[in-house]
Short mmCIF file of N, CA and C in Angstrom, two decimals:
data_model
loop_
_atom_site.label_atom_id
_atom_site.label_comp_id
_atom_site.label_asym_id
_atom_site.label_seq_id
_atom_site.Cartn_x
_atom_site.Cartn_y
_atom_site.Cartn_z
N MET A 11 12.67 -17.12 -10.81
CA MET A 11 12.41 -16.29 -9.64
C MET A 11 11.39 -15.22 -10.01
N ASN A 12 10.32 -15.14 -9.25
CA ASN A 12 9.36 -14.07 -9.44
C ASN A 12 9.99 -12.76 -8.99
N THR A 13 9.40 -11.66 -9.41
CA THR A 13 9.91 -10.36 -9.00
C THR A 13 9.60 -10.10 -7.53
N THR A 14 10.60 -9.67 -6.79
CA THR A 14 10.46 -9.29 -5.39
C THR A 14 10.54 -7.79 -5.30
N ASN A 15 9.61 -7.19 -4.57
CA ASN A 15 9.51 -5.74 -4.45
C ASN A 15 9.81 -5.31 -3.02
N VAL A 16 10.83 -4.46 -2.87
CA VAL A 16 11.25 -4.00 -1.55
C VAL A 16 11.24 -2.47 -1.54
N MET A 17 10.55 -1.91 -0.55
CA MET A 17 10.59 -0.46 -0.33
C MET A 17 11.46 -0.21 0.90
N ILE A 18 12.39 0.72 0.76
CA ILE A 18 13.22 1.14 1.89
C ILE A 18 12.84 2.58 2.17
N VAL A 19 12.31 2.82 3.38
CA VAL A 19 11.79 4.14 3.70
C VAL A 19 12.43 4.66 4.98
N GLY A 20 12.54 5.97 5.03
CA GLY A 20 13.12 6.58 6.22
C GLY A 20 13.12 8.09 6.10
N VAL A 21 13.99 8.68 6.88
CA VAL A 21 14.14 10.12 6.93
C VAL A 21 15.54 10.43 6.43
N GLY A 22 15.69 11.56 5.76
CA GLY A 22 16.99 11.94 5.22
C GLY A 22 18.10 11.82 6.24
N GLY A 23 19.21 11.25 5.83
CA GLY A 23 20.37 11.11 6.69
C GLY A 23 20.46 9.79 7.43
N GLN A 24 19.45 8.93 7.27
CA GLN A 24 19.46 7.66 8.00
C GLN A 24 20.18 6.54 7.25
N GLY A 25 20.56 6.77 6.01
CA GLY A 25 21.32 5.76 5.28
C GLY A 25 20.52 4.84 4.40
N SER A 26 19.35 5.26 3.97
CA SER A 26 18.53 4.40 3.12
C SER A 26 19.18 4.17 1.75
N LEU A 27 19.95 5.14 1.28
CA LEU A 27 20.59 4.96 -0.03
C LEU A 27 21.67 3.89 0.03
N LEU A 28 22.44 3.82 1.12
CA LEU A 28 23.41 2.74 1.27
C LEU A 28 22.69 1.39 1.36
N ALA A 29 21.58 1.36 2.08
CA ALA A 29 20.82 0.11 2.21
C ALA A 29 20.34 -0.39 0.85
N SER A 30 19.82 0.51 0.02
CA SER A 30 19.34 0.11 -1.31
C SER A 30 20.51 -0.32 -2.20
N LYS A 31 21.64 0.37 -2.07
CA LYS A 31 22.83 0.00 -2.84
C LYS A 31 23.30 -1.40 -2.44
N LEU A 32 23.31 -1.69 -1.15
CA LEU A 32 23.72 -3.00 -0.66
C LEU A 32 22.81 -4.10 -1.19
N LEU A 33 21.50 -3.89 -1.09
CA LEU A 33 20.54 -4.89 -1.57
C LEU A 33 20.68 -5.09 -3.08
N GLY A 34 20.76 -3.99 -3.82
CA GLY A 34 20.92 -4.10 -5.27
C GLY A 34 22.20 -4.84 -5.64
N HIS A 35 23.26 -4.55 -4.92
CA HIS A 35 24.57 -5.15 -5.19
C HIS A 35 24.54 -6.66 -4.96
N VAL A 36 23.98 -7.08 -3.83
CA VAL A 36 23.96 -8.52 -3.53
C VAL A 36 23.09 -9.27 -4.53
N MET A 37 22.01 -8.67 -4.98
CA MET A 37 21.14 -9.35 -5.94
C MET A 37 21.77 -9.40 -7.34
N LEU A 38 22.50 -8.34 -7.73
CA LEU A 38 23.22 -8.38 -9.01
C LEU A 38 24.25 -9.50 -9.00
N LYS A 39 24.95 -9.66 -7.88
CA LYS A 39 25.95 -10.72 -7.77
C LYS A 39 25.29 -12.11 -7.84
N LYS A 40 24.01 -12.19 -7.48
CA LYS A 40 23.28 -13.47 -7.59
C LYS A 40 22.84 -13.72 -9.03
N GLY A 41 23.05 -12.72 -9.89
CA GLY A 41 22.73 -12.90 -11.30
C GLY A 41 21.30 -12.61 -11.68
N VAL A 42 20.59 -11.87 -10.84
CA VAL A 42 19.20 -11.53 -11.18
C VAL A 42 19.12 -10.09 -11.67
N ASP A 43 18.07 -9.80 -12.39
CA ASP A 43 17.83 -8.45 -12.89
C ASP A 43 17.39 -7.57 -11.71
N VAL A 44 17.97 -6.38 -11.60
CA VAL A 44 17.68 -5.49 -10.49
C VAL A 44 17.39 -4.09 -11.02
N LYS A 45 16.37 -3.47 -10.47
CA LYS A 45 16.08 -2.06 -10.76
C LYS A 45 15.94 -1.34 -9.43
N VAL A 46 16.58 -0.16 -9.34
CA VAL A 46 16.53 0.66 -8.13
C VAL A 46 16.08 2.05 -8.52
N SER A 47 15.15 2.60 -7.75
CA SER A 47 14.69 3.97 -7.97
C SER A 47 14.69 4.69 -6.64
N GLU A 48 15.31 5.86 -6.62
CA GLU A 48 15.41 6.63 -5.38
C GLU A 48 14.54 7.88 -5.48
N VAL A 49 13.73 8.10 -4.46
CA VAL A 49 12.91 9.29 -4.35
C VAL A 49 13.40 10.03 -3.12
N HIS A 50 14.13 11.10 -3.35
CA HIS A 50 14.79 11.77 -2.22
C HIS A 50 13.88 12.70 -1.42
N GLY A 51 12.91 13.34 -2.02
CA GLY A 51 12.08 14.29 -1.28
C GLY A 51 12.92 15.37 -0.64
N MET A 52 12.61 15.72 0.59
CA MET A 52 13.36 16.74 1.32
C MET A 52 14.40 16.06 2.20
N SER A 53 15.13 15.14 1.63
CA SER A 53 16.03 14.30 2.41
C SER A 53 17.09 15.10 3.17
N GLN A 54 17.57 16.18 2.60
CA GLN A 54 18.61 16.95 3.29
C GLN A 54 18.05 17.76 4.44
N ARG A 55 16.76 17.84 4.56
CA ARG A 55 16.13 18.60 5.64
C ARG A 55 15.33 17.69 6.57
N GLY A 56 15.67 16.40 6.59
CA GLY A 56 15.00 15.47 7.48
C GLY A 56 13.67 14.97 6.96
N GLY A 57 13.42 15.17 5.67
CA GLY A 57 12.16 14.74 5.08
C GLY A 57 12.18 13.28 4.69
N SER A 58 11.05 12.81 4.23
CA SER A 58 10.87 11.42 3.85
C SER A 58 11.75 11.03 2.66
N VAL A 59 12.33 9.84 2.74
CA VAL A 59 13.14 9.28 1.66
C VAL A 59 12.60 7.88 1.37
N VAL A 60 12.37 7.59 0.10
CA VAL A 60 11.86 6.29 -0.32
C VAL A 60 12.76 5.75 -1.42
N THR A 61 13.11 4.49 -1.32
CA THR A 61 13.86 3.81 -2.36
C THR A 61 13.12 2.53 -2.71
N TYR A 62 12.97 2.30 -4.01
CA TYR A 62 12.36 1.07 -4.49
C TYR A 62 13.47 0.16 -5.02
N VAL A 63 13.47 -1.10 -4.61
CA VAL A 63 14.39 -2.09 -5.14
C VAL A 63 13.54 -3.27 -5.61
N ARG A 64 13.64 -3.57 -6.90
CA ARG A 64 12.90 -4.69 -7.47
C ARG A 64 13.90 -5.63 -8.12
N PHE A 65 13.75 -6.93 -7.87
CA PHE A 65 14.67 -7.90 -8.46
C PHE A 65 13.94 -9.18 -8.80
N GLY A 66 14.44 -9.86 -9.84
CA GLY A 66 13.85 -11.11 -10.31
C GLY A 66 14.45 -11.50 -11.64
N ASP A 67 13.77 -12.42 -12.35
CA ASP A 67 14.27 -12.88 -13.65
C ASP A 67 14.35 -11.73 -14.64
N LYS A 68 13.28 -10.95 -14.74
CA LYS A 68 13.25 -9.80 -15.64
C LYS A 68 12.39 -8.72 -15.00
N VAL A 69 12.98 -7.58 -14.75
CA VAL A 69 12.27 -6.46 -14.12
C VAL A 69 12.22 -5.33 -15.13
N TYR A 70 11.02 -4.84 -15.40
CA TYR A 70 10.87 -3.81 -16.43
C TYR A 70 10.80 -2.40 -15.88
N SER A 71 10.38 -2.24 -14.64
CA SER A 71 10.22 -0.91 -14.07
C SER A 71 10.72 -0.91 -12.63
N PRO A 72 11.30 0.20 -12.18
CA PRO A 72 11.78 0.26 -10.80
C PRO A 72 10.69 0.67 -9.80
N ILE A 73 9.54 1.05 -10.28
CA ILE A 73 8.50 1.62 -9.40
C ILE A 73 7.63 0.53 -8.80
N ILE A 74 7.30 0.70 -7.51
CA ILE A 74 6.41 -0.21 -6.79
C ILE A 74 5.12 0.53 -6.50
N ASP A 75 4.02 0.04 -7.03
CA ASP A 75 2.72 0.68 -6.82
C ASP A 75 2.08 0.22 -5.52
N LYS A 76 0.99 0.86 -5.16
CA LYS A 76 0.24 0.50 -3.95
C LYS A 76 -0.14 -0.97 -4.01
N GLY A 77 0.02 -1.65 -2.88
CA GLY A 77 -0.35 -3.05 -2.78
C GLY A 77 0.62 -4.02 -3.42
N GLU A 78 1.81 -3.59 -3.82
CA GLU A 78 2.76 -4.46 -4.51
C GLU A 78 4.03 -4.80 -3.72
N ALA A 79 4.31 -4.10 -2.63
CA ALA A 79 5.57 -4.32 -1.91
C ALA A 79 5.52 -5.63 -1.12
N ASP A 80 6.49 -6.48 -1.37
CA ASP A 80 6.64 -7.71 -0.58
C ASP A 80 7.21 -7.38 0.80
N TYR A 81 8.10 -6.37 0.82
CA TYR A 81 8.76 -5.96 2.05
C TYR A 81 8.80 -4.43 2.13
N ILE A 82 8.64 -3.93 3.33
CA ILE A 82 8.96 -2.54 3.63
C ILE A 82 9.99 -2.57 4.74
N ILE A 83 11.14 -1.98 4.46
CA ILE A 83 12.19 -1.82 5.47
C ILE A 83 12.15 -0.37 5.87
N SER A 84 11.83 -0.11 7.12
CA SER A 84 11.65 1.27 7.56
C SER A 84 12.62 1.63 8.67
N PHE A 85 13.26 2.77 8.50
CA PHE A 85 14.24 3.25 9.47
C PHE A 85 13.59 4.05 10.59
N GLU A 86 12.27 4.25 10.50
CA GLU A 86 11.56 5.07 11.49
C GLU A 86 10.10 4.64 11.48
N THR A 87 9.46 4.62 12.64
CA THR A 87 8.12 4.06 12.78
C THR A 87 7.06 4.77 11.95
N LEU A 88 7.01 6.10 11.99
CA LEU A 88 5.99 6.84 11.25
C LEU A 88 6.14 6.63 9.74
N GLU A 89 7.38 6.51 9.27
CA GLU A 89 7.60 6.27 7.84
C GLU A 89 7.04 4.90 7.44
N ALA A 90 7.17 3.90 8.29
CA ALA A 90 6.58 2.59 7.99
C ALA A 90 5.07 2.72 7.85
N ALA A 91 4.45 3.42 8.81
CA ALA A 91 2.99 3.60 8.78
C ALA A 91 2.55 4.37 7.55
N ARG A 92 3.33 5.35 7.16
CA ARG A 92 3.00 6.20 6.00
C ARG A 92 2.88 5.38 4.72
N TYR A 93 3.68 4.32 4.59
CA TYR A 93 3.72 3.56 3.34
C TYR A 93 3.02 2.21 3.41
N MET A 94 2.23 1.96 4.44
CA MET A 94 1.55 0.68 4.58
C MET A 94 0.63 0.34 3.41
N ALA A 95 0.08 1.34 2.75
CA ALA A 95 -0.79 1.08 1.60
C ALA A 95 -0.03 0.41 0.45
N ASN A 96 1.28 0.54 0.44
CA ASN A 96 2.08 -0.08 -0.62
C ASN A 96 2.35 -1.56 -0.36
N LEU A 97 2.16 -2.01 0.88
CA LEU A 97 2.43 -3.40 1.23
C LEU A 97 1.35 -4.31 0.68
N LYS A 98 1.76 -5.42 0.08
CA LYS A 98 0.76 -6.36 -0.42
C LYS A 98 0.23 -7.20 0.73
N PRO A 99 -0.94 -7.79 0.58
CA PRO A 99 -1.47 -8.66 1.64
C PRO A 99 -0.47 -9.76 1.97
N GLY A 100 -0.20 -9.94 3.25
CA GLY A 100 0.76 -10.93 3.69
C GLY A 100 2.20 -10.45 3.62
N GLY A 101 2.39 -9.18 3.27
CA GLY A 101 3.74 -8.62 3.17
C GLY A 101 4.40 -8.46 4.53
N GLN A 102 5.70 -8.26 4.51
CA GLN A 102 6.51 -8.17 5.72
C GLN A 102 7.05 -6.76 5.91
N VAL A 103 6.92 -6.23 7.12
CA VAL A 103 7.51 -4.95 7.49
C VAL A 103 8.63 -5.23 8.48
N ILE A 104 9.79 -4.65 8.21
CA ILE A 104 10.91 -4.68 9.15
C ILE A 104 11.14 -3.24 9.53
N VAL A 105 10.92 -2.92 10.81
CA VAL A 105 10.91 -1.52 11.21
C VAL A 105 11.79 -1.27 12.42
N ASN A 106 12.53 -0.19 12.34
CA ASN A 106 13.26 0.32 13.49
C ASN A 106 12.22 1.01 14.37
N ASN A 107 12.16 0.67 15.64
CA ASN A 107 11.13 1.26 16.49
C ASN A 107 11.46 2.69 16.94
N GLN A 108 12.46 3.28 16.35
CA GLN A 108 12.83 4.67 16.63
C GLN A 108 11.74 5.62 16.13
N GLN A 109 11.53 6.69 16.88
CA GLN A 109 10.59 7.73 16.47
C GLN A 109 11.35 9.04 16.29
N MET A 110 11.24 9.61 15.09
CA MET A 110 11.85 10.91 14.81
C MET A 110 10.72 11.88 14.50
N ASP A 111 10.65 12.95 15.26
CA ASP A 111 9.57 13.91 15.08
C ASP A 111 9.67 14.63 13.75
N PRO A 112 8.60 14.57 12.92
CA PRO A 112 8.59 15.35 11.68
C PRO A 112 8.34 16.83 12.01
N MET A 113 8.53 17.69 11.03
CA MET A 113 8.43 19.13 11.25
C MET A 113 7.11 19.55 11.90
N PRO A 114 5.93 19.03 11.50
CA PRO A 114 4.70 19.46 12.17
C PRO A 114 4.68 19.16 13.67
N VAL A 115 5.34 18.07 14.08
CA VAL A 115 5.43 17.74 15.50
C VAL A 115 6.41 18.69 16.19
N ILE A 116 7.53 18.94 15.53
CA ILE A 116 8.53 19.84 16.09
C ILE A 116 7.96 21.24 16.32
N THR A 117 7.15 21.73 15.37
CA THR A 117 6.59 23.08 15.49
C THR A 117 5.36 23.15 16.38
N GLY A 118 4.86 21.98 16.82
CA GLY A 118 3.69 21.96 17.69
C GLY A 118 2.37 21.92 16.94
N ALA A 119 2.40 21.83 15.62
CA ALA A 119 1.18 21.80 14.81
C ALA A 119 0.50 20.43 14.85
N ALA A 120 1.24 19.41 15.28
CA ALA A 120 0.69 18.05 15.33
C ALA A 120 1.39 17.29 16.46
N THR A 121 0.84 16.14 16.79
CA THR A 121 1.49 15.27 17.77
C THR A 121 1.88 13.96 17.07
N TYR A 122 2.92 13.32 17.57
CA TYR A 122 3.36 12.06 16.99
C TYR A 122 2.30 11.00 17.30
N PRO A 123 1.83 10.28 16.28
CA PRO A 123 0.78 9.27 16.51
C PRO A 123 1.25 8.17 17.47
N GLU A 124 0.35 7.74 18.32
CA GLU A 124 0.64 6.69 19.30
C GLU A 124 0.34 5.31 18.73
N GLY A 125 1.04 4.30 19.21
CA GLY A 125 0.72 2.90 18.92
C GLY A 125 0.83 2.50 17.46
N LEU A 126 1.75 3.07 16.71
CA LEU A 126 1.82 2.78 15.28
C LEU A 126 2.17 1.33 14.97
N ILE A 127 3.06 0.74 15.74
CA ILE A 127 3.44 -0.65 15.47
C ILE A 127 2.24 -1.57 15.70
N ASP A 128 1.49 -1.34 16.76
CA ASP A 128 0.28 -2.14 17.01
C ASP A 128 -0.74 -1.94 15.89
N LYS A 129 -0.88 -0.72 15.42
CA LYS A 129 -1.84 -0.45 14.33
C LYS A 129 -1.43 -1.17 13.05
N MET A 130 -0.12 -1.21 12.78
CA MET A 130 0.35 -1.93 11.59
C MET A 130 0.02 -3.42 11.71
N LYS A 131 0.24 -3.98 12.89
CA LYS A 131 -0.08 -5.39 13.12
C LYS A 131 -1.57 -5.64 12.98
N GLU A 132 -2.38 -4.74 13.51
CA GLU A 132 -3.83 -4.88 13.43
C GLU A 132 -4.33 -4.82 11.99
N SER A 133 -3.56 -4.18 11.10
CA SER A 133 -3.96 -4.09 9.70
C SER A 133 -3.74 -5.42 8.96
N GLY A 134 -3.09 -6.37 9.64
CA GLY A 134 -2.84 -7.67 9.03
C GLY A 134 -1.42 -7.86 8.54
N ALA A 135 -0.59 -6.84 8.65
CA ALA A 135 0.79 -6.95 8.19
C ALA A 135 1.62 -7.77 9.19
N LYS A 136 2.61 -8.46 8.65
CA LYS A 136 3.60 -9.11 9.51
C LYS A 136 4.64 -8.04 9.84
N VAL A 137 4.83 -7.76 11.13
CA VAL A 137 5.70 -6.67 11.55
C VAL A 137 6.83 -7.21 12.42
N ASP A 138 8.04 -6.92 12.02
CA ASP A 138 9.25 -7.29 12.75
C ASP A 138 9.87 -5.97 13.22
N ALA A 139 9.56 -5.58 14.46
CA ALA A 139 10.04 -4.30 15.00
C ALA A 139 11.24 -4.56 15.90
N ILE A 140 12.34 -3.86 15.61
CA ILE A 140 13.55 -4.01 16.41
C ILE A 140 14.11 -2.64 16.79
N ASP A 141 14.94 -2.62 17.79
CA ASP A 141 15.61 -1.39 18.21
C ASP A 141 16.92 -1.28 17.44
N ALA A 142 16.81 -0.94 16.16
CA ALA A 142 18.00 -0.87 15.30
C ALA A 142 18.98 0.20 15.78
N LEU A 143 18.47 1.30 16.30
CA LEU A 143 19.36 2.35 16.79
C LEU A 143 20.18 1.85 17.99
N GLY A 144 19.53 1.21 18.95
CA GLY A 144 20.23 0.66 20.11
C GLY A 144 21.25 -0.39 19.72
N ILE A 145 20.88 -1.24 18.76
CA ILE A 145 21.79 -2.28 18.28
C ILE A 145 22.98 -1.65 17.58
N ALA A 146 22.73 -0.60 16.79
CA ALA A 146 23.82 0.10 16.09
C ALA A 146 24.79 0.72 17.10
N MET A 147 24.24 1.29 18.17
CA MET A 147 25.10 1.88 19.20
C MET A 147 25.96 0.78 19.84
N GLU A 148 25.37 -0.38 20.03
CA GLU A 148 26.13 -1.52 20.57
C GLU A 148 27.28 -1.90 19.62
N ALA A 149 27.02 -1.79 18.32
CA ALA A 149 28.05 -2.10 17.32
C ALA A 149 29.14 -1.03 17.27
N GLY A 150 28.81 0.18 17.72
CA GLY A 150 29.83 1.23 17.76
C GLY A 150 29.44 2.56 17.16
N SER A 151 28.28 2.65 16.48
CA SER A 151 27.86 3.93 15.90
C SER A 151 26.38 3.92 15.57
N ALA A 152 25.69 4.99 15.97
CA ALA A 152 24.27 5.15 15.65
C ALA A 152 24.05 5.15 14.14
N LYS A 153 25.05 5.57 13.38
CA LYS A 153 24.93 5.65 11.93
C LYS A 153 24.81 4.28 11.27
N ALA A 154 25.06 3.22 12.00
CA ALA A 154 25.00 1.87 11.44
C ALA A 154 23.61 1.23 11.57
N ALA A 155 22.60 2.00 11.99
CA ALA A 155 21.25 1.44 12.12
C ALA A 155 20.74 0.90 10.78
N ASN A 156 21.13 1.55 9.68
CA ASN A 156 20.72 1.07 8.36
C ASN A 156 21.26 -0.34 8.09
N VAL A 157 22.49 -0.59 8.48
CA VAL A 157 23.09 -1.91 8.25
C VAL A 157 22.51 -2.94 9.22
N VAL A 158 22.15 -2.51 10.42
CA VAL A 158 21.46 -3.41 11.35
C VAL A 158 20.15 -3.89 10.71
N LEU A 159 19.39 -2.96 10.13
CA LEU A 159 18.12 -3.33 9.49
C LEU A 159 18.35 -4.25 8.30
N MET A 160 19.41 -4.01 7.54
CA MET A 160 19.70 -4.90 6.41
C MET A 160 20.13 -6.28 6.90
N GLY A 161 20.83 -6.32 8.02
CA GLY A 161 21.16 -7.61 8.62
C GLY A 161 19.90 -8.38 8.99
N ARG A 162 18.95 -7.68 9.60
CA ARG A 162 17.68 -8.32 9.97
C ARG A 162 16.93 -8.78 8.72
N PHE A 163 16.89 -7.90 7.71
CA PHE A 163 16.22 -8.22 6.45
C PHE A 163 16.85 -9.45 5.79
N SER A 164 18.17 -9.60 5.91
CA SER A 164 18.87 -10.71 5.24
C SER A 164 18.40 -12.07 5.73
N THR A 165 17.83 -12.13 6.92
CA THR A 165 17.35 -13.42 7.45
C THR A 165 16.11 -13.91 6.72
N TYR A 166 15.50 -13.07 5.92
CA TYR A 166 14.31 -13.46 5.16
C TYR A 166 14.66 -14.06 3.80
N PHE A 167 15.95 -14.06 3.43
CA PHE A 167 16.38 -14.58 2.13
C PHE A 167 17.32 -15.76 2.32
N THR A 168 16.79 -16.95 2.29
CA THR A 168 17.62 -18.14 2.51
C THR A 168 18.47 -18.47 1.29
N ASP A 169 18.15 -17.90 0.11
CA ASP A 169 18.95 -18.18 -1.08
C ASP A 169 20.15 -17.24 -1.22
N VAL A 170 20.33 -16.34 -0.26
CA VAL A 170 21.52 -15.48 -0.21
C VAL A 170 22.23 -15.78 1.10
N THR A 171 23.47 -16.22 1.00
CA THR A 171 24.20 -16.60 2.21
C THR A 171 24.70 -15.37 2.96
N GLU A 172 25.01 -15.57 4.22
CA GLU A 172 25.58 -14.49 5.01
C GLU A 172 26.90 -14.02 4.40
N ALA A 173 27.69 -14.96 3.89
CA ALA A 173 28.97 -14.61 3.26
C ALA A 173 28.76 -13.71 2.04
N GLU A 174 27.71 -13.98 1.27
CA GLU A 174 27.42 -13.14 0.10
C GLU A 174 27.01 -11.73 0.52
N TRP A 175 26.22 -11.63 1.59
CA TRP A 175 25.86 -10.30 2.11
C TRP A 175 27.11 -9.55 2.57
N LEU A 176 27.99 -10.25 3.29
CA LEU A 176 29.20 -9.60 3.81
C LEU A 176 30.13 -9.17 2.69
N GLU A 177 30.21 -9.96 1.64
CA GLU A 177 31.02 -9.59 0.48
C GLU A 177 30.48 -8.31 -0.17
N ALA A 178 29.16 -8.24 -0.30
CA ALA A 178 28.54 -7.04 -0.87
C ALA A 178 28.79 -5.84 0.04
N LEU A 179 28.72 -6.06 1.34
CA LEU A 179 28.96 -4.99 2.31
C LEU A 179 30.38 -4.45 2.14
N GLU A 180 31.35 -5.36 1.97
CA GLU A 180 32.74 -4.94 1.77
C GLU A 180 32.92 -4.10 0.52
N GLU A 181 32.09 -4.36 -0.48
CA GLU A 181 32.20 -3.62 -1.74
C GLU A 181 31.43 -2.30 -1.72
N CYS A 182 30.54 -2.12 -0.76
CA CYS A 182 29.70 -0.92 -0.72
C CYS A 182 30.11 0.08 0.37
N VAL A 183 30.88 -0.35 1.35
CA VAL A 183 31.22 0.48 2.50
C VAL A 183 32.71 0.82 2.45
N PRO A 184 33.08 2.06 2.75
CA PRO A 184 34.51 2.40 2.79
C PRO A 184 35.27 1.50 3.77
N PRO A 185 36.51 1.12 3.42
CA PRO A 185 37.28 0.18 4.24
C PRO A 185 37.39 0.58 5.72
N LYS A 186 37.50 1.86 6.02
CA LYS A 186 37.68 2.24 7.42
C LYS A 186 36.44 1.99 8.28
N PHE A 187 35.29 1.77 7.64
CA PHE A 187 34.05 1.52 8.39
C PHE A 187 33.57 0.06 8.28
N ILE A 188 34.33 -0.79 7.60
CA ILE A 188 33.82 -2.13 7.30
C ILE A 188 33.65 -2.99 8.54
N GLU A 189 34.58 -2.97 9.47
CA GLU A 189 34.45 -3.83 10.65
C GLU A 189 33.25 -3.44 11.50
N LEU A 190 33.05 -2.15 11.68
CA LEU A 190 31.88 -1.64 12.40
C LEU A 190 30.59 -2.11 11.73
N ASN A 191 30.55 -2.00 10.40
CA ASN A 191 29.34 -2.38 9.67
C ASN A 191 29.13 -3.89 9.66
N LYS A 192 30.20 -4.66 9.63
CA LYS A 192 30.05 -6.12 9.72
C LYS A 192 29.46 -6.50 11.08
N LYS A 193 29.91 -5.84 12.12
CA LYS A 193 29.38 -6.12 13.46
C LYS A 193 27.90 -5.73 13.52
N ALA A 194 27.56 -4.56 12.96
CA ALA A 194 26.16 -4.11 12.95
C ALA A 194 25.28 -5.09 12.16
N PHE A 195 25.78 -5.56 11.02
CA PHE A 195 25.05 -6.52 10.21
C PHE A 195 24.80 -7.81 10.99
N ASP A 196 25.84 -8.32 11.64
CA ASP A 196 25.73 -9.55 12.43
C ASP A 196 24.74 -9.40 13.57
N LEU A 197 24.80 -8.27 14.27
CA LEU A 197 23.86 -8.03 15.38
C LEU A 197 22.43 -7.91 14.86
N GLY A 198 22.27 -7.33 13.68
CA GLY A 198 20.94 -7.25 13.07
C GLY A 198 20.39 -8.61 12.72
N ARG A 199 21.24 -9.48 12.21
CA ARG A 199 20.81 -10.85 11.88
C ARG A 199 20.35 -11.59 13.13
N LYS A 200 20.97 -11.30 14.26
CA LYS A 200 20.66 -12.01 15.48
C LYS A 200 19.53 -11.35 16.29
N ALA A 201 19.10 -10.18 15.86
CA ALA A 201 18.08 -9.42 16.64
C ALA A 201 16.77 -10.17 16.73
#
């Protein structure tokens, strides 16, 4: 197995750390080498959060350089656009079409850019944009948008079964939230 490079990007509080833990966990159970690196930034204040997950036969570094990401999973549209330079040619973006205003927009110093999903597509990237927040609400909680996105992402890996993803989910999520998260994962797979 060649090394697969996945960037998980979002805003603090959206659950990117659980998403990276879930992905790392399922790949470890598949018996591949996994490296995870978390860059928190101003995560507790709604700032950008980036997690790198690399897996394959032998992975030496957790860092993904510009032009190396096979996948970008983004919990927010502007965050996906911000990291497009890291996507390799032909790479896949899975993005929640939610827009969260960053501080410059909130203070009136800037405006939220228009048409970001179309611009990403025009750049040549394969873009899978879904309403992860709406789907999470359908599952029972807005907080499950991260698991919705991981459900959608799981459809790109045919060598990992749905049962293996669900087993990893059971091991990563507290028992009182597991049924909600299983539903969110399933709805994400079907999105």
